[in-house]
mmCIF file of C-alpha atoms and ligand atoms in Angstrom:
data_model
loop_
_atom_site.group_PDB
_atom_site.id
_atom_site.type_symbol
_atom_site.label_atom_id
_atom_site.label_comp_id
_atom_site.label_asym_id
_atom_site.label_seq_id
_atom_site.Cartn_x
_atom_site.Cartn_y
_atom_site.Cartn_z
ATOM 1 C CA MET A 1 -138.722 126.852 111.815
ATOM 2 C CA PRO A 2 -138.986 128.210 115.386
ATOM 3 C CA ASN A 3 -141.531 125.681 116.641
ATOM 4 C CA PRO A 4 -142.197 122.262 115.197
ATOM 5 C CA ARG A 5 -145.900 121.865 114.503
ATOM 6 C CA LEU A 6 -147.588 119.905 117.272
ATOM 7 C CA THR A 7 -149.508 116.861 116.132
ATOM 8 C CA ILE A 8 -153.137 116.827 117.262
ATOM 9 C CA LEU A 9 -154.841 113.468 116.798
ATOM 10 C CA VAL A 10 -158.476 113.989 115.785
ATOM 11 C CA VAL A 11 -160.632 110.877 116.290
ATOM 12 C CA GLU A 12 -164.069 111.426 114.753
ATOM 13 C CA ASP A 13 -166.068 109.317 112.326
ATOM 14 C CA GLU A 14 -168.273 112.120 111.000
ATOM 15 C CA ALA A 15 -166.366 113.575 108.064
ATOM 16 C CA ALA A 16 -168.028 116.996 108.105
ATOM 17 C CA ILE A 17 -167.147 117.598 111.761
ATOM 18 C CA ALA A 18 -163.652 116.184 111.359
ATOM 19 C CA GLU A 19 -162.887 118.295 108.300
ATOM 20 C CA THR A 20 -163.941 121.468 110.109
ATOM 21 C CA MET A 21 -161.669 120.568 113.026
ATOM 22 C CA VAL A 22 -158.735 119.663 110.787
ATOM 23 C CA TYR A 23 -159.059 122.959 108.940
ATOM 24 C CA ALA A 24 -159.308 125.003 112.166
ATOM 25 C CA LEU A 25 -156.299 123.271 113.712
ATOM 26 C CA GLN A 26 -154.224 123.696 110.549
ATOM 27 C CA THR A 27 -155.094 127.377 110.404
ATOM 28 C CA GLU A 28 -153.891 127.751 113.998
ATOM 29 C CA GLY A 29 -150.523 126.195 113.183
ATOM 30 C CA PHE A 30 -151.084 122.627 114.413
ATOM 31 C CA ALA A 31 -150.517 119.429 112.468
ATOM 32 C CA PRO A 32 -153.839 117.569 112.719
ATOM 33 C CA LEU A 33 -153.960 113.834 112.076
ATOM 34 C CA TRP A 34 -157.469 112.508 111.412
ATOM 35 C CA LYS A 35 -158.577 108.961 112.254
ATOM 36 C CA THR A 36 -162.124 107.618 112.086
ATOM 37 C CA THR A 37 -161.922 104.598 114.399
ATOM 38 C CA GLY A 38 -160.582 103.867 117.867
ATOM 39 C CA ARG A 39 -158.343 101.155 116.507
ATOM 40 C CA ASP A 40 -156.714 103.445 113.911
ATOM 41 C CA ALA A 41 -156.297 106.155 116.547
ATOM 42 C CA LEU A 42 -154.459 103.826 118.944
ATOM 43 C CA ALA A 43 -152.256 102.598 116.103
ATOM 44 C CA ALA A 44 -151.397 106.201 115.164
ATOM 45 C CA LEU A 45 -150.624 107.008 118.794
ATOM 46 C CA ALA A 46 -148.228 104.073 118.978
ATOM 47 C CA ALA A 47 -146.518 105.098 115.726
ATOM 48 C CA GLN A 48 -145.698 108.762 116.342
ATOM 49 C CA PRO A 49 -145.551 111.488 118.986
ATOM 50 C CA VAL A 50 -148.916 113.169 119.571
ATOM 51 C CA ALA A 51 -149.319 116.358 121.629
ATOM 52 C CA LEU A 52 -153.060 116.056 122.275
ATOM 53 C CA ILE A 53 -156.023 113.886 121.306
ATOM 54 C CA VAL A 54 -159.501 115.166 120.411
ATOM 55 C CA LEU A 55 -161.673 112.099 120.907
ATOM 56 C CA ASP A 56 -165.296 111.571 119.909
ATOM 57 C CA VAL A 57 -167.286 109.446 122.379
ATOM 58 C CA GLY A 58 -169.341 107.701 119.659
ATOM 59 C CA LEU A 59 -167.002 105.824 117.332
ATOM 60 C CA PRO A 60 -167.933 102.989 114.960
ATOM 61 C CA ASP A 61 -165.662 100.266 116.365
ATOM 62 C CA MET A 62 -165.362 101.001 120.079
ATOM 63 C CA SER A 63 -166.485 103.692 122.519
ATOM 64 C CA GLY A 64 -164.358 106.761 123.090
ATOM 65 C CA PHE A 65 -164.342 105.800 126.775
ATOM 66 C CA ASP A 66 -162.528 102.542 125.999
ATOM 67 C CA VAL A 67 -160.115 104.370 123.713
ATOM 68 C CA CYS A 68 -159.390 106.838 126.527
ATOM 69 C CA ARG A 69 -158.752 104.019 129.005
ATOM 70 C CA GLU A 70 -156.246 102.519 126.594
ATOM 71 C CA ILE A 71 -154.598 105.928 126.047
ATOM 72 C CA ARG A 72 -154.253 106.327 129.813
ATOM 73 C CA ARG A 73 -152.707 102.877 130.135
ATOM 74 C CA ARG A 74 -150.039 104.008 127.703
ATOM 75 C CA GLY A 75 -149.316 107.497 128.959
ATOM 76 C CA THR A 76 -150.453 110.978 129.834
ATOM 77 C CA THR A 77 -151.249 112.487 126.415
ATOM 78 C CA PRO A 78 -154.002 115.038 127.078
ATOM 79 C CA VAL A 79 -157.506 114.084 125.891
ATOM 80 C CA ILE A 80 -160.399 116.398 125.000
ATOM 81 C CA PHE A 81 -163.667 114.486 124.555
ATOM 82 C CA LEU A 82 -166.324 115.418 122.017
ATOM 83 C CA THR A 83 -169.794 114.632 123.303
ATOM 84 C CA ALA A 84 -173.170 114.573 121.619
ATOM 85 C CA ARG A 85 -175.333 114.025 124.731
ATOM 86 C CA SER A 86 -175.225 115.290 128.297
ATOM 87 C CA SER A 87 -175.377 111.684 129.546
ATOM 88 C CA GLU A 88 -171.934 111.256 127.986
ATOM 89 C CA VAL A 89 -170.627 114.168 130.026
ATOM 90 C CA ASP A 90 -171.921 112.471 133.180
ATOM 91 C CA LYS A 91 -170.033 109.356 132.168
ATOM 92 C CA ILE A 92 -166.776 111.195 131.503
ATOM 93 C CA VAL A 93 -166.977 112.562 135.028
ATOM 94 C CA GLY A 94 -168.380 109.457 136.692
ATOM 95 C CA LEU A 95 -165.919 107.005 135.187
ATOM 96 C CA GLU A 96 -162.926 109.220 136.022
ATOM 97 C CA LEU A 97 -161.306 108.460 132.698
ATOM 98 C CA GLY A 98 -158.588 111.041 133.114
ATOM 99 C CA ALA A 99 -159.940 113.319 130.384
ATOM 100 C CA ASP A 100 -158.580 116.863 130.418
ATOM 101 C CA ASP A 101 -161.627 118.615 129.045
ATOM 102 C CA TYR A 102 -164.676 118.064 126.855
ATOM 103 C CA LEU A 103 -166.588 119.902 124.156
ATOM 104 C CA ALA A 104 -170.289 119.427 123.573
ATOM 105 C CA LYS A 105 -171.477 119.260 119.968
ATOM 106 C CA PRO A 106 -172.161 121.514 118.206
ATOM 107 C CA PHE A 107 -169.097 123.648 118.929
ATOM 108 C CA SER A 108 -167.348 126.357 116.938
ATOM 109 C CA PRO A 109 -163.860 125.895 115.468
ATOM 110 C CA ARG A 110 -162.749 128.799 117.636
ATOM 111 C CA GLU A 111 -163.943 127.003 120.792
ATOM 112 C CA LEU A 112 -162.023 123.916 119.776
ATOM 113 C CA THR A 113 -158.721 125.686 119.188
ATOM 114 C CA ALA A 114 -159.108 127.706 122.413
ATOM 115 C CA ARG A 115 -159.596 124.487 124.415
ATOM 116 C CA VAL A 116 -156.704 122.783 122.667
ATOM 117 C CA ARG A 117 -154.399 125.691 123.514
ATOM 118 C CA ALA A 118 -155.592 125.832 127.124
ATOM 119 C CA VAL A 119 -155.079 122.096 127.696
ATOM 120 C CA LEU A 120 -151.650 122.184 126.056
ATOM 121 C CA ARG A 121 -150.647 125.122 128.257
ATOM 122 C CA ARG A 122 -151.736 123.248 131.379
ATOM 123 C CA SER A 123 -150.048 119.986 130.472
ATOM 124 C CA ASN A 124 -146.823 121.794 129.528
ATOM 125 C CA GLY A 125 -146.761 123.459 132.913
ATOM 126 C CA ALA A 126 -147.303 120.114 134.634
ATOM 127 C CA SER A 127 -144.483 118.418 132.762
ATOM 128 C CA HIS A 128 -142.076 121.209 133.698
ATOM 129 C CA GLY A 129 -142.477 120.505 137.375
ATOM 130 C CA GLY A 130 -145.308 122.803 138.340
ATOM 131 C CA LYS A 131 -145.950 126.481 137.827
ATOM 132 C CA ALA A 132 -145.135 129.727 139.461
ATOM 133 C CA PRO A 133 -147.814 130.590 141.994
ATOM 134 C CA ALA A 134 -150.726 132.409 140.423
ATOM 135 C CA ALA A 135 -150.639 136.197 140.617
ATOM 136 C CA GLY A 136 -152.228 137.742 143.688
ATOM 137 C CA TRP A 137 -151.804 134.683 145.903
ATOM 138 C CA GLN A 138 -149.538 133.966 148.831
ATOM 139 C CA HIS A 139 -149.503 130.624 150.563
ATOM 140 C CA ASP A 140 -147.697 130.445 153.900
ATOM 141 C CA GLU A 141 -147.743 126.696 154.419
ATOM 142 C CA ALA A 142 -145.956 126.837 157.776
ATOM 143 C CA ARG A 143 -148.748 129.001 159.175
ATOM 144 C CA CYS A 144 -151.521 127.374 157.111
ATOM 145 C CA ARG A 145 -152.445 130.796 155.859
ATOM 146 C CA ILE A 146 -153.472 131.883 152.378
ATOM 147 C CA SER A 147 -153.583 135.524 151.317
ATOM 148 C CA PHE A 148 -155.312 136.890 148.253
ATOM 149 C CA CYS A 149 -154.673 140.384 146.907
ATOM 150 C CA GLY A 150 -152.781 141.182 150.089
ATOM 151 C CA ASN A 151 -155.512 140.048 152.483
ATOM 152 C CA ALA A 152 -155.092 137.018 154.730
ATOM 153 C CA LEU A 153 -158.195 134.840 154.344
ATOM 154 C CA ASP A 154 -160.094 133.577 157.359
ATOM 155 C CA LEU A 155 -160.673 129.961 156.285
ATOM 156 C CA THR A 156 -162.016 126.826 157.908
ATOM 157 C CA ARG A 157 -159.769 123.770 157.808
ATOM 158 C CA ASN A 158 -161.561 122.200 154.818
ATOM 159 C CA GLU A 159 -161.688 125.498 152.943
ATOM 160 C CA TYR A 160 -157.957 125.943 153.526
ATOM 161 C CA ARG A 161 -157.103 122.473 152.279
ATOM 162 C CA LEU A 162 -159.413 122.749 149.281
ATOM 163 C CA LEU A 163 -158.011 126.129 148.240
ATOM 164 C CA GLY A 164 -154.470 124.870 148.896
ATOM 165 C CA ALA A 165 -155.021 122.029 146.429
ATOM 166 C CA LEU A 166 -156.311 124.406 143.732
ATOM 167 C CA LEU A 167 -153.454 126.817 144.412
ATOM 168 C CA ALA A 168 -150.806 124.114 144.028
ATOM 169 C CA SER A 169 -151.763 123.639 140.348
ATOM 170 C CA PRO A 170 -153.296 126.775 138.859
ATOM 171 C CA GLY A 171 -155.258 125.992 135.712
ATOM 172 C CA ARG A 172 -155.619 122.302 136.481
ATOM 173 C CA VAL A 173 -159.225 121.096 136.571
ATOM 174 C CA PHE A 174 -159.885 119.095 139.734
ATOM 175 C CA SER A 175 -162.862 116.764 139.904
ATOM 176 C CA ARG A 176 -165.007 116.943 143.028
ATOM 177 C CA ASP A 177 -163.588 113.569 144.060
ATOM 178 C CA GLN A 178 -160.040 114.846 143.790
ATOM 179 C CA LEU A 179 -160.853 117.916 145.859
ATOM 180 C CA MET A 180 -162.623 115.788 148.427
ATOM 181 C CA THR A 181 -159.593 113.527 148.724
ATOM 182 C CA ALA A 182 -157.355 116.589 149.103
ATOM 183 C CA ALA A 183 -159.440 118.404 151.673
ATOM 184 C CA TRP A 184 -161.293 115.831 153.789
ATOM 185 C CA ASP A 185 -159.838 113.268 156.172
ATOM 186 C CA ASP A 186 -162.700 110.913 155.439
ATOM 187 C CA PRO A 187 -163.651 111.691 151.831
ATOM 188 C CA GLY A 188 -166.050 108.747 151.680
ATOM 189 C CA ALA A 189 -168.266 110.441 154.246
ATOM 190 C CA ALA A 190 -168.532 113.698 152.317
ATOM 191 C CA LEU A 191 -170.967 114.269 149.478
ATOM 192 C CA ASP A 192 -170.210 115.922 146.157
ATOM 193 C CA ARG A 193 -172.425 118.760 147.282
ATOM 194 C CA THR A 194 -170.043 119.365 150.184
ATOM 195 C CA VAL A 195 -167.348 120.453 147.755
ATOM 196 C CA ASP A 196 -169.795 122.758 145.980
ATOM 197 C CA ALA A 197 -170.885 124.257 149.307
ATOM 198 C CA HIS A 198 -167.281 124.913 150.345
ATOM 199 C CA VAL A 199 -166.446 126.457 146.972
ATOM 200 C CA LYS A 200 -169.435 128.724 147.454
ATOM 201 C CA THR A 201 -168.272 129.948 150.871
ATOM 202 C CA LEU A 202 -164.709 130.305 149.542
ATOM 203 C CA ARG A 203 -165.947 132.461 146.683
ATOM 204 C CA ALA A 204 -167.845 134.658 149.119
ATOM 205 C CA LYS A 205 -164.694 135.155 151.215
ATOM 206 C CA LEU A 206 -162.634 135.957 148.103
ATOM 207 C CA ARG A 207 -165.289 138.367 146.893
ATOM 208 C CA ALA A 208 -165.120 140.147 150.243
ATOM 209 C CA VAL A 209 -161.418 140.979 149.705
ATOM 210 C CA ALA A 210 -161.460 141.370 145.885
ATOM 211 C CA PRO A 211 -164.965 141.859 144.464
ATOM 212 C CA GLU A 212 -163.800 141.936 140.821
ATOM 213 C CA GLU A 213 -161.659 138.813 140.724
ATOM 214 C CA ASP A 214 -163.656 135.568 141.129
ATOM 215 C CA PRO A 215 -160.524 133.401 140.656
ATOM 216 C CA ILE A 216 -162.181 129.979 141.091
ATOM 217 C CA GLU A 217 -163.525 128.697 137.782
ATOM 218 C CA THR A 218 -166.364 126.190 137.433
ATOM 219 C CA HIS A 219 -166.035 123.576 134.682
ATOM 220 C CA ARG A 220 -169.531 122.282 134.216
ATOM 221 C CA GLY A 221 -169.689 118.539 134.736
ATOM 222 C CA LEU A 222 -165.952 118.304 135.473
ATOM 223 C CA GLY A 223 -165.045 120.296 138.560
ATOM 224 C CA TYR A 224 -163.094 123.390 139.519
ATOM 225 C CA SER A 225 -159.819 125.126 138.784
ATOM 226 C CA LEU A 226 -157.975 128.217 139.900
ATOM 227 C CA ARG A 227 -157.545 130.843 137.208
ATOM 228 C CA GLU A 228 -153.931 131.005 136.073
ATOM 229 C CA THR A 229 -153.423 134.765 135.778
HETATM 230 CA CA1 CA B 301 -169.371 109.906 116.182
#
C-alpha cells in the first residue's frame, strides 16, 4: 500500500450528517472514525493517531469549543468546525480557538473533502519546516522589498509587514488579530477594520501589476491567506 489511510475523526451527533461525511471521506481514500460525543472523541484522540478532526459545535455532552480547547492543550491536530449558525462562526473567530477552518451546514460532501485536503496540505507543509515561496513572489528582506510577477511593489510600512507575514506561510489562514500583531507596532491601537483597509489597498496595488491574479484570499469570518500557487 503506497500511502496508509489517514484517520479523520468525525465528531457529530446527527447520524444522517455523520454518515454522509463518513461515506464521502471513505470514498476519497481516508479512514473516517465517527464519534457522537466530545468525551468519546477525546478518548479516541488519546488512543490512536488522528490526521484531522471534523468537529461539530453542538454536541450532546459538551460544546465543540470546549472539545477544541482540550484538543489544543494536547497538540496541533488540525480542526475543521461544523457550524449550524453564523453566531457560532463569530465565536470560533472571537475565541481564537485555533481552528483551521469551518464549514457551515448544510454543506456538500465534495466541499467537506476539499476542505479536508486543503487543511491537510497546509498542516503538512507547516510540519516540514515551511514551504517554498509561492510562485510569482520575491521577497528581498534586506531591502524590505516585495516583488510580484516581476514588479517591485510600492508599499507602506504596514502593508509591507502584513504582506510579508502572509508570504512567509502561503496557504495559512491568518486571523485579523494575527496580522495586526505581525504588522503593527501597537496592535492594541489598531481596529480590525484597519487590517481590512490595508488588504484592500494591497489588492489594488497587486491588481495594478497583475490584473488577473488576486493572490490574497478572504476566508469569511476567519481572516486572510496568500494563495499557494
Ligand atoms: Ca450537533
